[in-house]
Each structure stands twice: as structure tokens, then as C-alpha cells.
Short mmCIF file of C-alpha atoms in Angstrom, two decimals:
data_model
loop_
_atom_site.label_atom_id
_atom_site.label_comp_id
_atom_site.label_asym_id
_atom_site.label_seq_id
_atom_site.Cartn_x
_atom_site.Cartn_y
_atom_site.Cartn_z
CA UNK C 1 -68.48 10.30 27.43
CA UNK C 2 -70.54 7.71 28.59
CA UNK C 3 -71.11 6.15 32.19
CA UNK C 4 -68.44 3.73 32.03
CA UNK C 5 -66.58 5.92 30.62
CA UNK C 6 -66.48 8.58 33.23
CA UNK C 7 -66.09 5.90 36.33
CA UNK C 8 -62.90 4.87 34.52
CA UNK C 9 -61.44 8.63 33.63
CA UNK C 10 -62.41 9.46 37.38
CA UNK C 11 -60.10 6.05 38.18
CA UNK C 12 -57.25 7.48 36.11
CA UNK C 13 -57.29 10.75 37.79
CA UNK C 14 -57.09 8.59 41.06
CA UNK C 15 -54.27 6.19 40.73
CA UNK C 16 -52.03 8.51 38.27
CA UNK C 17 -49.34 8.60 41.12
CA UNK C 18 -45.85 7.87 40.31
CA UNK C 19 -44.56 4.37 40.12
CA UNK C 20 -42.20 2.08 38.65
CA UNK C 21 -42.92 0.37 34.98
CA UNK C 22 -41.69 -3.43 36.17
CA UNK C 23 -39.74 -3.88 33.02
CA UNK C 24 -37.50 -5.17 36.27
CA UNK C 25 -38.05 -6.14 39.81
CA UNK C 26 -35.99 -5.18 41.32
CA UNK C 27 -35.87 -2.27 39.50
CA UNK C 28 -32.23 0.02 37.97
CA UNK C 29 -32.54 2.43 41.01
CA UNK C 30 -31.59 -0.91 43.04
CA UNK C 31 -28.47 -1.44 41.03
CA UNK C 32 -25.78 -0.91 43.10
CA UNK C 33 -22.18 0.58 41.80
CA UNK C 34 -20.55 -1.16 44.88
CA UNK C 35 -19.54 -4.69 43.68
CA UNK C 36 -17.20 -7.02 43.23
CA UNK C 37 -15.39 -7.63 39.65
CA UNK C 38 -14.31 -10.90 40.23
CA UNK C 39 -16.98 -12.44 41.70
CA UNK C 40 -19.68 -10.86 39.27
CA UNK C 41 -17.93 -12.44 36.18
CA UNK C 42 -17.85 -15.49 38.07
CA UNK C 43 -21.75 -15.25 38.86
CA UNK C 44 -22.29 -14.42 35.25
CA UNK C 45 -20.37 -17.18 33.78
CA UNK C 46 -22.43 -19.28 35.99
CA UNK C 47 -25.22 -18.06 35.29
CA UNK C 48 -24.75 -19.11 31.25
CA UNK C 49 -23.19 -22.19 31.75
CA UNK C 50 -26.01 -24.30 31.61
CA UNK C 51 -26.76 -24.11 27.85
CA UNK C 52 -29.96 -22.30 27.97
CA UNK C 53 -30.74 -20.52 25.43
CA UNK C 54 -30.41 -16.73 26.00
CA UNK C 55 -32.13 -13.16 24.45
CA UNK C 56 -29.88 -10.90 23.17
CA UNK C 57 -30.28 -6.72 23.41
CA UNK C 58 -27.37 -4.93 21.63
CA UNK C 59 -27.25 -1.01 22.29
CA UNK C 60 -26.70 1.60 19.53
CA UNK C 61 -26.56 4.90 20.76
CA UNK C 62 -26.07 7.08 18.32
CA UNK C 63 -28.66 9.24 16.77
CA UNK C 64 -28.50 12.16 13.82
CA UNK C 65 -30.70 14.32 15.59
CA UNK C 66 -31.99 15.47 18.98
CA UNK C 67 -36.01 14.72 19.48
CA UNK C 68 -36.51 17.07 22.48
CA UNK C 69 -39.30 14.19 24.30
CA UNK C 70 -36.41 11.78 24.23
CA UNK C 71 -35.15 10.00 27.62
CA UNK C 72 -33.25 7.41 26.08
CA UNK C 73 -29.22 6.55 26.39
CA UNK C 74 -28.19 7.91 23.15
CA UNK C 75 -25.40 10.15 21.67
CA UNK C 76 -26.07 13.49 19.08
CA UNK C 77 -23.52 12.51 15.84
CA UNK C 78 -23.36 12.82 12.25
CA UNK C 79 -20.07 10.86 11.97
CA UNK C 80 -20.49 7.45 10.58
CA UNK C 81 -17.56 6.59 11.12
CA UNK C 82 -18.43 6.99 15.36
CA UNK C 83 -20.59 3.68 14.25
CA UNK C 84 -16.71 1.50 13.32
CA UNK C 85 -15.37 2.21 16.47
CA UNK C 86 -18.37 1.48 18.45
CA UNK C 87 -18.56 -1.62 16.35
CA UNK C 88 -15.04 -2.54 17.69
CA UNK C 89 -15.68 -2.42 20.90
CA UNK C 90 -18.97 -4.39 20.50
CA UNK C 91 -16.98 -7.59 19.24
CA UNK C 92 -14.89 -7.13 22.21
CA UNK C 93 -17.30 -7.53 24.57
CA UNK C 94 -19.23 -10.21 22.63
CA UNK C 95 -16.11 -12.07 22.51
CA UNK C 96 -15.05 -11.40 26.43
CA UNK C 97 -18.92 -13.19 26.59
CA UNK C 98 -18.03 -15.88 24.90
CA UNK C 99 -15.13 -16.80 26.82
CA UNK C 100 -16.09 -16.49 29.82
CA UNK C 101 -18.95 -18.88 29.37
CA UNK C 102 -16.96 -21.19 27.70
CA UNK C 103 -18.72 -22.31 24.60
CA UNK C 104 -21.47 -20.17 22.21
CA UNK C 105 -24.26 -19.20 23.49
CA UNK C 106 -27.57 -19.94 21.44
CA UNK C 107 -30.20 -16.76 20.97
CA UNK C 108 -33.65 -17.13 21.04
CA UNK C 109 -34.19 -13.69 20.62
CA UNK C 110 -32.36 -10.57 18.98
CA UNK C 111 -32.95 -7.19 19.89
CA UNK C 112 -31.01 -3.61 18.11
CA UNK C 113 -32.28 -0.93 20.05
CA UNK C 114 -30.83 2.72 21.25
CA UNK C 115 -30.63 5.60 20.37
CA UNK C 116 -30.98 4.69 16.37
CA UNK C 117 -29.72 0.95 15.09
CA UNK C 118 -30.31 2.29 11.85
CA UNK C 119 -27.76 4.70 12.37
CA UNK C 120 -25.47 2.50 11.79
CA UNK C 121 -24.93 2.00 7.15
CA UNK C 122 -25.87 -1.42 5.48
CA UNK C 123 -22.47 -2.03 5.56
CA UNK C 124 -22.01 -2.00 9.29
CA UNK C 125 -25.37 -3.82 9.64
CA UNK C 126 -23.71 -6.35 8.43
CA UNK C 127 -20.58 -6.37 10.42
CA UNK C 128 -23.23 -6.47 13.23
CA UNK C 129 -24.34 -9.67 11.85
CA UNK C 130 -21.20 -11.15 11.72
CA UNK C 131 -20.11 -10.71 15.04
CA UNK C 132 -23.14 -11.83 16.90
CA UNK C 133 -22.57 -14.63 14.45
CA UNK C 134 -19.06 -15.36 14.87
CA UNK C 135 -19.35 -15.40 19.36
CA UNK C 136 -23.49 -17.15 19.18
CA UNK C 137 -25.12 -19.82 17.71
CA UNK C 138 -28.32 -18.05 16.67
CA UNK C 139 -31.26 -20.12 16.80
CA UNK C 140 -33.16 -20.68 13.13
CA UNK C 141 -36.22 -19.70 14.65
CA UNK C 142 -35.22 -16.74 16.73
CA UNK C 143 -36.90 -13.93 17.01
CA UNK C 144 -35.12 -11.06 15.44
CA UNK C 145 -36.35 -7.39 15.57
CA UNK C 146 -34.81 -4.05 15.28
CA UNK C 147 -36.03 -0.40 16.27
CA UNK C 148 -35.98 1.99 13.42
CA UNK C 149 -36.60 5.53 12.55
CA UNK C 150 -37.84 6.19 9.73
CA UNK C 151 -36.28 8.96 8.51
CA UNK C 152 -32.57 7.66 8.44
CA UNK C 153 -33.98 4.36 7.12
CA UNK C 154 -33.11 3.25 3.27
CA UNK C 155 -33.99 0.17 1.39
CA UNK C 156 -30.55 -0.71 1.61
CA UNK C 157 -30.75 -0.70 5.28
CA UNK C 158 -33.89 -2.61 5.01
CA UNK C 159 -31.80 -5.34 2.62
CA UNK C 160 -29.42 -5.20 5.09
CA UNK C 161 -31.59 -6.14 7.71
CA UNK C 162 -33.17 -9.16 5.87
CA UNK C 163 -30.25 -10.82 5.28
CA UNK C 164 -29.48 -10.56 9.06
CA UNK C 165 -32.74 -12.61 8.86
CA UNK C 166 -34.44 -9.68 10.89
CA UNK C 167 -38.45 -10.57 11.13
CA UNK C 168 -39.68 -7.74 12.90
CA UNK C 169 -39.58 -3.95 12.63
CA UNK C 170 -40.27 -1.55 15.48
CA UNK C 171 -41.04 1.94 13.75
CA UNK C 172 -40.83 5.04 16.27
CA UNK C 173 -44.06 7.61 15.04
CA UNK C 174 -44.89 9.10 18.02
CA UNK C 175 -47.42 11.80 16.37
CA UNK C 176 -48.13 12.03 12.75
CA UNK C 177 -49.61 15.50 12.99
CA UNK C 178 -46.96 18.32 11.31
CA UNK C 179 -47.46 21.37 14.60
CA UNK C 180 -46.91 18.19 16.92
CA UNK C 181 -43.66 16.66 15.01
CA UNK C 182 -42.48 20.42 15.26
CA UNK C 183 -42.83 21.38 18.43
CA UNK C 184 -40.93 17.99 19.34
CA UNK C 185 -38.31 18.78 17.12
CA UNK C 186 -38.86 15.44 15.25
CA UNK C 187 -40.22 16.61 11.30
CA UNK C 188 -41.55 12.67 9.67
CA UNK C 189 -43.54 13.07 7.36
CA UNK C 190 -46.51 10.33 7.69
CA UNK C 191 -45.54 9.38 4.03
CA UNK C 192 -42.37 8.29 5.17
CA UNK C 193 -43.40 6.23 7.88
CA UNK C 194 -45.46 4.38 5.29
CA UNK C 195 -42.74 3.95 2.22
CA UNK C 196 -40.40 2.23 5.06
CA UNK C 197 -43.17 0.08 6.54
CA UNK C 198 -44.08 -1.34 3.22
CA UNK C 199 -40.96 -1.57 2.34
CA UNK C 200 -39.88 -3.78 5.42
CA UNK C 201 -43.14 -6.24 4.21
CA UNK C 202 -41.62 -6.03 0.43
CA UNK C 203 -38.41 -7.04 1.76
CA UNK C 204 -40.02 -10.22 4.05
CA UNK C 205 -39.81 -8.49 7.12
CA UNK C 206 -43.94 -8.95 8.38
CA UNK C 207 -43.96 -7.98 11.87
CA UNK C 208 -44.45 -4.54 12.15
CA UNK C 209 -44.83 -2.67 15.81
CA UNK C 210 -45.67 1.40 15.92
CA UNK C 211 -44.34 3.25 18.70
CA UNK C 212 -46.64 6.37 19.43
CA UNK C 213 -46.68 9.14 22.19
CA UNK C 214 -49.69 11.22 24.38
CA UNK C 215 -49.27 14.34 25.86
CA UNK C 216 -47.00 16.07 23.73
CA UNK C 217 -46.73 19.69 23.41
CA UNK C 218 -49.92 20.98 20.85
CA UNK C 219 -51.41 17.45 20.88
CA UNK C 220 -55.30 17.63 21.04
CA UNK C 221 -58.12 14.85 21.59
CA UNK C 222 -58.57 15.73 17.92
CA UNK C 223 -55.08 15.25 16.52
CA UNK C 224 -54.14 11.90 18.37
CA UNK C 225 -57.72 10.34 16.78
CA UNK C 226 -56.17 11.13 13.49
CA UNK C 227 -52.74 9.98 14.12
CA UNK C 228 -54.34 6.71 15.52
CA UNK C 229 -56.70 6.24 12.59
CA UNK C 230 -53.04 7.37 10.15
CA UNK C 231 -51.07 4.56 11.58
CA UNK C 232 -54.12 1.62 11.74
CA UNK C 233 -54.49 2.17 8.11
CA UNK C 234 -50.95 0.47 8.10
CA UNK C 235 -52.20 -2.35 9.45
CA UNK C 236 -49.00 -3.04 12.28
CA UNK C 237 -49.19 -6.01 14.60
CA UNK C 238 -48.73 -4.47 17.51
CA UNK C 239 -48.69 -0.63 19.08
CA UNK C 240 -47.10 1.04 22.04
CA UNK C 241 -49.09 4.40 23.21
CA UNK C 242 -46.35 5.67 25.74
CA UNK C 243 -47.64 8.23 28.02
CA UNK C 244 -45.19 11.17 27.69
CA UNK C 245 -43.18 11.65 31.05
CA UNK C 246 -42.28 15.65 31.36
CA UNK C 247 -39.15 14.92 34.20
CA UNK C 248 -36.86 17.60 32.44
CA UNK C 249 -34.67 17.74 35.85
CA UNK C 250 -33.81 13.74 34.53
CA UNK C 251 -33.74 14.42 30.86
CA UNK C 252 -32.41 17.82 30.22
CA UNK C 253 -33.41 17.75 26.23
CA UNK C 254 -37.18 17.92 27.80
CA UNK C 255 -36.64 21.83 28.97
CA UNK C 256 -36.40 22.72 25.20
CA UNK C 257 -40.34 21.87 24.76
CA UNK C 258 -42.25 24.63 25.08
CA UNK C 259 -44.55 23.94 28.75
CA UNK C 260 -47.30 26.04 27.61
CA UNK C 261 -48.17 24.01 24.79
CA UNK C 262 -48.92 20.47 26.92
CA UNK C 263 -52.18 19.24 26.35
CA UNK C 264 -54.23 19.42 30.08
CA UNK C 265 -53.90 16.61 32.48
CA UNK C 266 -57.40 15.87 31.61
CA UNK C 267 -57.52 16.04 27.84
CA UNK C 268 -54.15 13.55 28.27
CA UNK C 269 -56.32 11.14 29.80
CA UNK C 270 -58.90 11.75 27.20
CA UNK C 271 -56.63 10.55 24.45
CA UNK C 272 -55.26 7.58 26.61
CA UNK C 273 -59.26 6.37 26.68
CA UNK C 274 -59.93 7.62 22.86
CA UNK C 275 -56.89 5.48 21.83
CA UNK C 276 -58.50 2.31 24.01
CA UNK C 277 -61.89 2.66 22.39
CA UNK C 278 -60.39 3.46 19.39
CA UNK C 279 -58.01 0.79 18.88
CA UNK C 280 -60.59 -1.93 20.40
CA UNK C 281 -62.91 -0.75 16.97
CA UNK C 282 -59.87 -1.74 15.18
CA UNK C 283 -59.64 -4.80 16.11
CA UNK C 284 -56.29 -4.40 18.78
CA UNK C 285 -56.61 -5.90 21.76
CA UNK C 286 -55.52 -4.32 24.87
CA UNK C 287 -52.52 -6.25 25.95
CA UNK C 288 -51.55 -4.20 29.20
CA UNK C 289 -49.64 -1.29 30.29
CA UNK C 290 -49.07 0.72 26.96
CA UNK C 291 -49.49 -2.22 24.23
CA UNK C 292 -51.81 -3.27 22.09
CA UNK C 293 -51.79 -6.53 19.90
CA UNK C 294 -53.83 -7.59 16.77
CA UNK C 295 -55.51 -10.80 18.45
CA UNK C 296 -53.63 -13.22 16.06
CA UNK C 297 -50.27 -11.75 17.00
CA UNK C 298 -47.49 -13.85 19.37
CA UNK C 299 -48.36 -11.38 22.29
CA UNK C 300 -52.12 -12.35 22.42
CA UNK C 301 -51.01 -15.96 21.84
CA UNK C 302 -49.30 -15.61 24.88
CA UNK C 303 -51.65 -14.04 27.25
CA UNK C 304 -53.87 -16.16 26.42
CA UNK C 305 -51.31 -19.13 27.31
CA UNK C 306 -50.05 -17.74 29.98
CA UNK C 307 -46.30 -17.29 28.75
CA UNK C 308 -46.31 -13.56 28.55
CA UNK C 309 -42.92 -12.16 29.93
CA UNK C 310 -41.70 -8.34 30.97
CA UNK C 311 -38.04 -7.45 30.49
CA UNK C 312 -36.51 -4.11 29.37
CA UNK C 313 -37.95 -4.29 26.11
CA UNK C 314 -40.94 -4.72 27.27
CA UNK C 315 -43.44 -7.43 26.74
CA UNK C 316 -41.63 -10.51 24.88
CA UNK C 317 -43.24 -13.84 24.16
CA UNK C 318 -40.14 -15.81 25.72
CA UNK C 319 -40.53 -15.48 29.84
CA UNK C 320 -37.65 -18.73 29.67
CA UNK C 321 -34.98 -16.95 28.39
CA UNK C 322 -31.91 -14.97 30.44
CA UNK C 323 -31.03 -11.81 28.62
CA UNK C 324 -27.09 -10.94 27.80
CA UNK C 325 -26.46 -6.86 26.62
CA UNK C 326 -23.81 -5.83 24.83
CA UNK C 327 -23.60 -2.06 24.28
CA UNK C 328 -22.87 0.98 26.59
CA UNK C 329 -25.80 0.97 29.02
CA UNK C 330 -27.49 -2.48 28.34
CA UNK C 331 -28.47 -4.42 31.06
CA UNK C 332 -28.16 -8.46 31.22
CA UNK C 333 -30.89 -9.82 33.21
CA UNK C 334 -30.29 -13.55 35.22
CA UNK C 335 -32.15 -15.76 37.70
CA UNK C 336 -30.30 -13.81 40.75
CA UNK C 337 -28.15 -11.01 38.77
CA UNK C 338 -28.46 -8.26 37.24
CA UNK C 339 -25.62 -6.24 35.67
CA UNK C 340 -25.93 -2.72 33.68
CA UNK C 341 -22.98 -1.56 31.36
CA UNK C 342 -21.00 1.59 31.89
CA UNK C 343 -23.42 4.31 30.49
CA UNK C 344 -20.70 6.80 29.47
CA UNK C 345 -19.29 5.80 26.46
CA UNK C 346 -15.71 6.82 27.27
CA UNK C 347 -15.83 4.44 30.31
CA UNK C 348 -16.96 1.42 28.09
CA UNK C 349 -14.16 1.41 25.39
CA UNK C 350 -11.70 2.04 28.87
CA UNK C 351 -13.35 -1.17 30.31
CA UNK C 352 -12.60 -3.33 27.16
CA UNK C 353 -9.31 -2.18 26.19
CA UNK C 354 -8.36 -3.16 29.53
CA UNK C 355 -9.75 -6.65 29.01
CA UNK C 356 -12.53 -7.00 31.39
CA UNK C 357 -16.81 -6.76 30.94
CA UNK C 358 -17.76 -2.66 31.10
CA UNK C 359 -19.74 -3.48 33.89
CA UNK C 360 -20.64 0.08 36.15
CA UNK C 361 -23.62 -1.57 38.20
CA UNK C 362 -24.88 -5.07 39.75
CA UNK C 363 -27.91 -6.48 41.97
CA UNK C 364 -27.24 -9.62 43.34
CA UNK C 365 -31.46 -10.48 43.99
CA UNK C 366 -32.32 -11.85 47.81
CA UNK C 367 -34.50 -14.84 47.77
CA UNK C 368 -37.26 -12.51 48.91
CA UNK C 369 -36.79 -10.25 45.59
CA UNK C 370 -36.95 -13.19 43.80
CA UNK C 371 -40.28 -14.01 45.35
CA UNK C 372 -41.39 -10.89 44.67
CA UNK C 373 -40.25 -10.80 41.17
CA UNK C 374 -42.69 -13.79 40.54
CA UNK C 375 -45.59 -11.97 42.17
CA UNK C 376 -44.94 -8.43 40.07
CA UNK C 377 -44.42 -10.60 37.20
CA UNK C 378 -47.80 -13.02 37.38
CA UNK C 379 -49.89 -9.46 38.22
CA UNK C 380 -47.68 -7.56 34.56
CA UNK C 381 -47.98 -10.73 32.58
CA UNK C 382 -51.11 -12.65 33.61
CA UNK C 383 -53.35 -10.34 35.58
CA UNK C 384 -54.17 -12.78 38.25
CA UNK C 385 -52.71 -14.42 41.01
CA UNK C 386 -53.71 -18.35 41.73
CA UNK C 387 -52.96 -19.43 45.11
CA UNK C 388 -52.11 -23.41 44.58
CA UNK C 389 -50.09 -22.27 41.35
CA UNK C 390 -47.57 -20.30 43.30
CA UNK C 391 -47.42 -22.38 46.17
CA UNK C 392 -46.73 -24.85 43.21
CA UNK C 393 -44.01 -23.48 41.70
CA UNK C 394 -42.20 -21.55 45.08
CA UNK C 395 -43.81 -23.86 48.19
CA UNK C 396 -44.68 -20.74 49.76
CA UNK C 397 -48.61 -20.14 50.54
CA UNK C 398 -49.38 -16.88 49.68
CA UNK C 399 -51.99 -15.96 52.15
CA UNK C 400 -49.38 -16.34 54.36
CA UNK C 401 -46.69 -14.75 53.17
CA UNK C 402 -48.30 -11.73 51.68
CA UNK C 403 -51.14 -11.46 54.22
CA UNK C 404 -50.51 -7.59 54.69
CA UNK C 405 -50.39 -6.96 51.00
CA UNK C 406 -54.21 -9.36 50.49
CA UNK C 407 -55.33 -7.04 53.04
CA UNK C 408 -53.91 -3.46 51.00
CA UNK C 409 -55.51 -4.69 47.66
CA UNK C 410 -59.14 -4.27 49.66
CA UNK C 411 -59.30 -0.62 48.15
CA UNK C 412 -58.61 -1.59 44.52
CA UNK C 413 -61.32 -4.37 44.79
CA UNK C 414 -63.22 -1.38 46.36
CA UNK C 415 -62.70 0.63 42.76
CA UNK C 416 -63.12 -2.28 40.66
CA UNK C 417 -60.09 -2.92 39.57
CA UNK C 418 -59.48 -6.48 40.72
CA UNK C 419 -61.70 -9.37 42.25
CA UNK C 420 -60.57 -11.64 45.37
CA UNK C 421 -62.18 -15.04 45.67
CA UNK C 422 -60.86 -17.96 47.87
CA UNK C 423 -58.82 -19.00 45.01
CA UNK C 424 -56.39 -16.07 44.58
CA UNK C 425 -57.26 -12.52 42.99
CA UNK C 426 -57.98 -11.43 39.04
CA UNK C 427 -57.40 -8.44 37.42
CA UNK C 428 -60.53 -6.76 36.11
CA UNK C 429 -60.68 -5.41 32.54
CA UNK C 430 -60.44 -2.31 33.64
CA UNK C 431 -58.24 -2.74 36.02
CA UNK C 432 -55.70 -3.72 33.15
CA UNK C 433 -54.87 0.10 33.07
CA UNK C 434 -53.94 0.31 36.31
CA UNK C 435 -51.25 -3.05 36.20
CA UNK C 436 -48.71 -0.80 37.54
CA UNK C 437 -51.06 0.01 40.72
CA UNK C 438 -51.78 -2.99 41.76
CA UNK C 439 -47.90 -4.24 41.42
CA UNK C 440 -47.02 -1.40 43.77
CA UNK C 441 -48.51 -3.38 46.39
CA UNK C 442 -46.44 -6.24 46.14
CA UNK C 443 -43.22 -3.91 46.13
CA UNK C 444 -40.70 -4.42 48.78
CA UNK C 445 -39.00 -1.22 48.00
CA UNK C 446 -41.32 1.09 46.84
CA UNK C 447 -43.03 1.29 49.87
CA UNK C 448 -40.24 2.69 52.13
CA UNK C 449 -40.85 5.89 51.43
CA UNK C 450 -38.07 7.22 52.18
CA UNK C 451 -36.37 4.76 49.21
CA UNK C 452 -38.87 6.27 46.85
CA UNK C 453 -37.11 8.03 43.85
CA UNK C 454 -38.73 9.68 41.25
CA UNK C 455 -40.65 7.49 38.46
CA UNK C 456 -42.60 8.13 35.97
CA UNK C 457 -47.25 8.25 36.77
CA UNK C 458 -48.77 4.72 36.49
CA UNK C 459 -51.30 5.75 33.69
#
């Protein structure tokens, strides 16, 4: 390991410290369950009513099998059928949406996530389809992806999903090495992963993103190189490399991995810089947090521009747009609201049959979280922080407003990790690692610590 290289593992070792992952601010351990019904389907109704166009995240629980790492909202079935029902319930809600705002709502953006959307069969795909059709206008130009597994994934599915007009896959990997995909209870055979991918291109779906995991039980530095160099040779636009979070005492499915077979806190970080080096060879560029983009993708487009945007996906290329969830646990995402869905799925189909939106928690955001919000969001999405832009776009000069938090970032400059000058503060290269660190400061929550619950480490 070179120089440079040891300053920066020596940084990771420093600022691993738990802390939130901004796909919010404020984040879910804000929500509240104490709210009015009322007055928050009011709000939300609001909220839509000016013809915007709007993201859409639909939730699909269910999965065949359980992989052990797994923290996700999801329900263990084999019953296809389970998929009908939940299917019912979905057009519900969409249509509850619908009327309350008064007109159809037109999507920008599509999103099947879970649990497994490819649970669901072709033929329910496309019942999907119709719904979202039948209660939205969906834009011709939307963007339209869908998480898959690729193991309960057919070329009928994939049909399926083309004539939905789907245009970008999201493949979960995680490790293509057979001890690893054991010992996570998750058996995919790397061939697998690569029939579905070029089957998805076959079938004019281009986009392709990887989803891959470090620190998994009987991962080595050796192992994750060759997944890596496994999964470039598929050529995908765009990679997540999650670091794995062990907080069995949140996920109980975590206490079936076998402790004792974790990689070391320092080989862990090892892989997290061999898959940076690695992936910059490639020709990915380092995007922030845990993705990585092939420098003519959308999400390079837009960091460059500027218009990079964090939401519970993720990062998405459309900052403008208000999310709507249907699903059991989704979470729509206003200007000044946010609102999660009952996450028991029992609770949900009670909610609808009685008429109303299965709505279990709300965060009405303060002007100050707001304010805030924009700050987290500029440091997630852009990496820098201009003075005369935000007073430009809030009327609120930052040096005064934040003159505490200026003052806390001295220590970060001190590591390298971001650069003050008269004109507002950058983000180093390196420092792009450590996103979630410098965030922190900004966090009006976070730092009472006495408000701190238990998140996931930074890096």
C-alpha cells in the first residue's frame, strides 16, 4: 500500500463512527407515529396539487428465500398467489392517491423495489402496469427501473418488464464467490447473474446497475478483487459497494451468520480501497457514498451539472421531483412532509379496506429542517457549499447562520478532507468517502446525543 494509500486507510479507521446515510433529512427515526389523519391527507393533497410531476417507489415485499445479510422490509413466501392480494390492495391505495389529488398525477420516475419485484409472475407484472397506468399519466420519457434477483428472474419476466417500458435493471450480486454466497445463505451462480443481464440488453432494457456487498462472512481482499473484476466484465453502468452493517439486535436474520467468519475491520477497509482503485482502472468514477458511475452515465452527467439528488433510493438524476409510495412501508417524500406506510402488512390491507391512506408515521419538517435539508443535500449531492448560492436560493448568509458548524469543520480541513476559502467550502477527493462525516456536522439532531439512535458506520 502506498503513501496515499495508508493516510487514507488511517482516515477510514478515524471517522468509521456511526452515522446516518442522508437518503433523508430529517431522517425515519424522526418520523413520528403521533399525527393527525385528517390534516396529513389534507397536507398531502396539497402537496400534489400543483401538477408537478412526481417519482414513483412501489414496494414488493415478498421474497422466496431468506438471505441471512438482509435488512430490508420484506416477507419469506412461496405463494404466488400472496402477490394478487397484495396487488389488490396496491390499486387501492393508488386509486385513494388519485382522488385525493384530484386529477392524475404525471411520473417522471418509476421505481419496483422490496423485498423481490420479480417475485411477482409476468402476469402480475403486468397488472402492475396497468394500475399505475390506469391512476398516472406516466411521462414518455420517464425513467423506469426495477430491482431484480437474479435467480427468480425469467425471460418472461424480463418481456414483461419491457413492455412496462422498464429501461433500467438493478441486479442484487452482492459476492460472486461460491464459500461467500453460502455462508450468506444466498447460492447465484455468477453464470446466472450474466444470462439475466444480457438478457435485460437483448430485451432493450440498457441500463444495468450491480448491487455488491463488503464484509461478509469468509470474504477476503482476494475474493472481493475477483468478484469486482467478475461483474466489470459485464460492463453495468453503474455499481453500489454497500458496506455490510452487522446490527443483528435490528435485523434478527443477521444472528444466523456465522461471527467468526467476518473478514477483520481492517481487511474490510482494505477491500473498500481495492474496490476504489480498482474500479477507477475500470473506468467508474467514484460518484459518492457507495456508487460508482461509468463517466457517460446520467449520474456523472449530473454531478457534473450540479442536479444530483438523494432520496431513499439513493442517488437519482431528478432532485425536482416529490416522491409518492405505494406499498407497505414506502415512504412519500414532499417539500415539508414526509409520510411512511404501515410496515406490517396486516395493518396496510386494515388501512385500505377501511378507506383511508395506510399511513403509520409523519414529519411535518420545521423551516429550520428544511434549511438543513438543503445544506446535507448540497454537501451528498455536490460536495461543496457556495456561500452567495445559498444565500441565493434561501436569503440566509451562511456564515451567519451556521457559524458554529464553519468553526467544527476546522478538524476535517485539518485531515484533508475538505478546503475552506472565503467563498464557501469544497469537498476534497478524498474526502468524498467521508460525505457522511462531514454532513454530520450540519445535523440538527444527530448531535443531541442523547437523540442519537443506532445507525449504521459512515465508511
Amino acid at each position: 500500500m502506498h503513501s496515499d494509500s495508508k493516510d487514507l486507510f488511517h482516515l477510514i479507521q478515524k471517522y468509521n463512527v456511526p452515522g446516518p446515510r442522508y437518503t433523508s433529512y430529517p431522517t425515519a427515526v424522526q418520523f413520528s407515529e403521533s399525527f393527525d389523519r385528517q390534516h396529513t391527507e389534507s397536507r398531502l393533497a396539497e402537496g400534489r396539487a400543483s401538477g408537478k410531476p412526481l417519482s414513483l417507489y412501489v414496494h414488493i415485499p415478498f421474497c422466496f428465500s431468506l438471505c441471512w445479510y438482509c435488512g430490508c422490509t420484506k416477507i419469506i413466501t412461496r405463494d404466488s398467489n400472496r402477490g394478487d392480494v397484495y396487488l389488490d390492495y396496491l390499486e387501492k391505495e393508488a386509486a385513494l392517491i388519485k382522488k385525493a389529488n384530484g386529477a392524475e398525477p404525471v411520473l417522471k420516475q418509476i421505481h419496483f423495489g422490496g423485498g423481490t419485484p420479480t417475485f411477482l409472475t409476468p402476469l402480475q407484472l403486468e397488472r402492475l402496469s396497468d394500475l399505475i397506468h390506469k391512476n398516472f399519466k406516466v411521462h414518455p420519457d420517464a425513467e423506469f427501473s426495477v430491482e431484480i434477483d437474479p435467480r427468480r428472474c425469467t425471460d418472461e419476466h424480463i418481456i414483461a418488464l419491457s413492455k412496462m417500458s422498464v429501461n433500467r435493471a438493478s441486479l442484487g450480486v452482492q459476492d460472486t464467490n461460491d464459500e461467500v454466497q453460502q455462508a450468506i445463505h444466498r447460492i447465484q451462480p455468477f453464470e446466472q447473474t450474466k444470462k439475466v443481464t444480457n438478457l435485460l440488453r437483448e430485451r432493450g432494457i440498457p441500463d444495468i446497475n450491480f448491487d455488491l456487498i463488503y464484509g461478509l462472512p469468509c470474504q477476503s481482499i482476494a475474493t472481493f478483487k475477483q468478484t469486482i473484476d467478475d461483474v466489470v466484465a459485464l460492463a453495468p453502468n453503474r455499481l453500489a459497494i454497500y458496506s455490510y452493517a452487522h446490527m443483528p439486535g435490528i435485523m434478527p436474520a443477521q444472528k444466523l451468520l456465522n461471527e467468526s467468519e467476518f473478514p477483520s475491520p481492517d481487511e474490510k477497509l482494505t477491500m473498500l480501497m481495492t474496490a476504489i482503485e480498482r474500479l477507477s482502472d475500470y473506468g467508474y468514477r467514484y460518484i459518492g457514498m457507495d456508487h460508482f458511475a461509468l463517466e457517460n452515465d446520467e449520474l456523472s452527467q449530473a454531478l457534473d451539472e450540479g442536479t444530483l439528488h438523494r432520496n431513499f433510493q439513493g442517488y437519482s438524476t431528478h432532485a425536482e421531483l416529490e416522491m409518492i409510495a405505494l406499498g407497505m412501508s414506502g415512504i412519500s417524500m414532499g417539500d415539508s412532509l414526509y409520510v411512511q406506510n404501515n410496515k406490517d402488512i396486516g395493518e396496510y390491507y386494515d388501512a385500505l379496506d377501511e378507506g383511508h391512506l395506510p399511513i403509520k408515521k409523519v414529519l411535518e419538517l420545521t423551516s429550520e429542517d428544511r434549511l438543513r435539508r438543503d445544506v446535507i443535500m448540497r454537501i451528498m449531492c455536490r460536495g461543496e457549499i457556495r456561500y452567495n448560492d445559498f444565500y441565493a436560493d434561501s436569503a440566509v448568509e451562511f456564515k451567519d447562520k451556521f457559524r458554529s458548524e464553519i468553526e467544527n469543520l476546522d478538524a476535517l480541513e485539518a485531515d484533508g478532507l475538505l478546503v475552506k476559502h472565503q467563498e464557501g467550502f469544497n469537498v476534497t477527493e478524498a474526502g468524498r468517502l467521508f460525505l457522511r462525516n462531514v454532513a454530520m456536522v450540519f445535523d440538527g439532531y444527530i448531535t443531541r446525543k442523547s437523540d442519537r439512535p443506532l445507525y449504521s458506520k459512515t465508511v
